[in-house]
Short mmCIF file of C-alpha atoms in Angstrom, two decimals:
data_model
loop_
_atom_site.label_atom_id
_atom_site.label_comp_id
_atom_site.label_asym_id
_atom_site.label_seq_id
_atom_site.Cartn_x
_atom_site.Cartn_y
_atom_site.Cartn_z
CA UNK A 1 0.00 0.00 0.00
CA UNK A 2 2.96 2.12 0.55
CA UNK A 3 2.97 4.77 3.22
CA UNK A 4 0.93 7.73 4.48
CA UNK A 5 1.74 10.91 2.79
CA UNK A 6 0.42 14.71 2.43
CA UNK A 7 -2.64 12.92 -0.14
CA UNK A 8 -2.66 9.79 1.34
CA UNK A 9 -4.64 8.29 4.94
CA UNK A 10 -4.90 4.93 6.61
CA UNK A 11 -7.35 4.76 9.69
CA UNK A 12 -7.37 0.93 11.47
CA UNK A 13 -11.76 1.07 11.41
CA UNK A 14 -14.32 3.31 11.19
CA UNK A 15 -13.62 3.99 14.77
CA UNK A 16 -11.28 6.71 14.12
CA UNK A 17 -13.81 8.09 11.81
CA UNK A 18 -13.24 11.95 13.38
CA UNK A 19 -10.23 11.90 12.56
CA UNK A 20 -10.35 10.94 9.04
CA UNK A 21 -12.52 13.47 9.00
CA UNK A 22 -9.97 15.67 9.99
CA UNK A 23 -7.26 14.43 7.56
CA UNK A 24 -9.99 15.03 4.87
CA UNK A 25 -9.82 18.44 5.63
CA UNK A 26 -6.18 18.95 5.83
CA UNK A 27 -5.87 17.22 2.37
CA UNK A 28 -8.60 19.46 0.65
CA UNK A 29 -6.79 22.79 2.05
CA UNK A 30 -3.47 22.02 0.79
CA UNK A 31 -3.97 20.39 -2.12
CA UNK A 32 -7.71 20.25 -3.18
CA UNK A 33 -7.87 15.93 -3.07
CA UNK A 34 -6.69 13.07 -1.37
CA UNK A 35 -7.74 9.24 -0.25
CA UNK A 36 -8.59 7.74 3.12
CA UNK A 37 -8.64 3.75 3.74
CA UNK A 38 -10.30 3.00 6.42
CA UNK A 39 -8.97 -1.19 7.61
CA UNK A 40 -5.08 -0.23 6.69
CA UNK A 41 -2.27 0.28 10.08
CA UNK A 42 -0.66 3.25 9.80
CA UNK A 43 2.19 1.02 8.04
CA UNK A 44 0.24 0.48 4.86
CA UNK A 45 -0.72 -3.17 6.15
CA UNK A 46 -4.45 -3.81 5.44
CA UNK A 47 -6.08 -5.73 8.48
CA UNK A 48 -9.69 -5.46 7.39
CA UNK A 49 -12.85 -3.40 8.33
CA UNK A 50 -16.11 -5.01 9.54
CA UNK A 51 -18.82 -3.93 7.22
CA UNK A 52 -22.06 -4.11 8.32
CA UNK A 53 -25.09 -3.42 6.16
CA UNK A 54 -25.07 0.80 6.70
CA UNK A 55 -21.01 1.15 6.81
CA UNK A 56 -20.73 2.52 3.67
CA UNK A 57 -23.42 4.27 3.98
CA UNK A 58 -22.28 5.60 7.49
CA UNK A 59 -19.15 6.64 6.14
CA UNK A 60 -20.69 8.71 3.52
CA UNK A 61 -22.72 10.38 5.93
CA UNK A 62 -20.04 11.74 8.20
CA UNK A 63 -18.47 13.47 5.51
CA UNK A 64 -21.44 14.95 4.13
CA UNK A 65 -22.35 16.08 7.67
CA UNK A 66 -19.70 17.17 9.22
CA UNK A 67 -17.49 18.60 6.35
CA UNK A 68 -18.24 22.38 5.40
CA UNK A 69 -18.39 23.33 2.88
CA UNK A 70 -19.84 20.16 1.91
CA UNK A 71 -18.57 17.41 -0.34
CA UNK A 72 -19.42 14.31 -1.95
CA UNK A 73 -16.92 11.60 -2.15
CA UNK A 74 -16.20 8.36 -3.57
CA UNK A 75 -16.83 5.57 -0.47
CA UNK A 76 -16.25 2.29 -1.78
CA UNK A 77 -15.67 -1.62 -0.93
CA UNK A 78 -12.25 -2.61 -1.89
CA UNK A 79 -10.69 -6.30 -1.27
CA UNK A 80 -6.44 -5.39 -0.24
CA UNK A 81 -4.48 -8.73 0.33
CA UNK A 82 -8.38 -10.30 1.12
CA UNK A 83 -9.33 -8.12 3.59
CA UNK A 84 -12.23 -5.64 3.65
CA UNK A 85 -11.30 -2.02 3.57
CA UNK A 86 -12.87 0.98 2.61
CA UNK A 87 -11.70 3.61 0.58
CA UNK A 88 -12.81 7.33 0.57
CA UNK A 89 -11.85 9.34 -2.56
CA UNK A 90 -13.24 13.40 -2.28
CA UNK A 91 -11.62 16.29 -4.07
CA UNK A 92 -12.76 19.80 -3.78
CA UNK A 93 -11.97 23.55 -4.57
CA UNK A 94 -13.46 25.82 -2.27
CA UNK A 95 -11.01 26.01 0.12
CA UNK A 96 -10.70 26.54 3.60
CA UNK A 97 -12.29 23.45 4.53
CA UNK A 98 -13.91 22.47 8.09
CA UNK A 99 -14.25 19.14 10.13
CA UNK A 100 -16.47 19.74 13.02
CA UNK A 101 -16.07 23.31 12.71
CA UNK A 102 -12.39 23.15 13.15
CA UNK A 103 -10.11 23.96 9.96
CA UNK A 104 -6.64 21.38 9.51
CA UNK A 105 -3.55 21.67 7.01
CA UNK A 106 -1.65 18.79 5.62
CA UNK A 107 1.93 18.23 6.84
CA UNK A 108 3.61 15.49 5.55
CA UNK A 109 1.37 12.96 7.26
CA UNK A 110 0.07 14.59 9.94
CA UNK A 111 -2.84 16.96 10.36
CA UNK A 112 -2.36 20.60 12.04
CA UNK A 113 -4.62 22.56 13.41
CA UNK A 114 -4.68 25.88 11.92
CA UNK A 115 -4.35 29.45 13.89
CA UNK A 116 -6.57 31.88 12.90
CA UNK A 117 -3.60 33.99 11.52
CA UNK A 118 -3.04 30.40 9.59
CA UNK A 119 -7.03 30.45 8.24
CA UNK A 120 -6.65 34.00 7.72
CA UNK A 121 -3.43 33.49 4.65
CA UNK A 122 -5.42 30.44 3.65
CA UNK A 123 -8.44 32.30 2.66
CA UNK A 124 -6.44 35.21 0.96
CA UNK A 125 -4.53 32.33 -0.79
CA UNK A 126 -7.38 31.44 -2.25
CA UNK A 127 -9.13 34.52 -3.05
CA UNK A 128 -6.02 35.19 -4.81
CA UNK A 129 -6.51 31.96 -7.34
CA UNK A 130 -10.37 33.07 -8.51
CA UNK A 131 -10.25 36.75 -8.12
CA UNK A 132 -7.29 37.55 -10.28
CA UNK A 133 -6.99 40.78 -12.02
CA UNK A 134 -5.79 41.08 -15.77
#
């Protein structure tokens, strides 16, 4: 599977489904996409999620809830080394992104918090990309 990276997020089981949520966010505000599998260590080694009938479906509804502004991603089955997983694929432009109301940045493979000086540059970042003058 390879390893985590600034686009790339492995979560044990749905448990840690917050924080996904979080690295969804970071992803978006630096660099607009990413993917989440949920049933992969840390290490890239799948172990397997247990799906029930609404896990999918579950999954799919925490993003759509809790991220602002919203988005609708790609949740999906997939079988790595016969296990289970789950993999989330969302992209988006309209940057800063929010997880519960709190805004994240992707660093290497880690998720920071951003400082309201932080979300501040962010948003002027991007006003700068679709407000440009000729």
């Amino acid at each position: 599977m390879g390893e985590e990276n600034e686009m790339l997020e492995f979560k044990k089981s749905t448990a840690e489904l917050q924080q996904a949520l979080d690295s969804i966010v970071a992803m978006l505000n630096k660099h607009q996409k990413g993917t989440v599998y949920f049933g992969v260590k840390n290490d890239g080694t799948p172990v397997g999620q247990i799906m029930g009938e609404s896990t999918l479906r579950d999954v799919t509804q925490a993003v759509t809830s809790h991220i602002e502004p919203k988005i609708y991603p790609s949740v999906e089955k997939v079988i790595l080394n016969n296990k289970e997983c789950i993999k989330v694929e969302f992209e988006g432009d309209d940057v800063p992104y929010f997880a519960y109301g709190r805004a994240f940045i992707r660093v290497g493979d880690e998720d920071k918090k951003l400082s309201q000086r932080e979300l501040k540059n962010l948003i002027l970042k991007a006003d700068e990309k679709t407000n440009k003058w000729e």
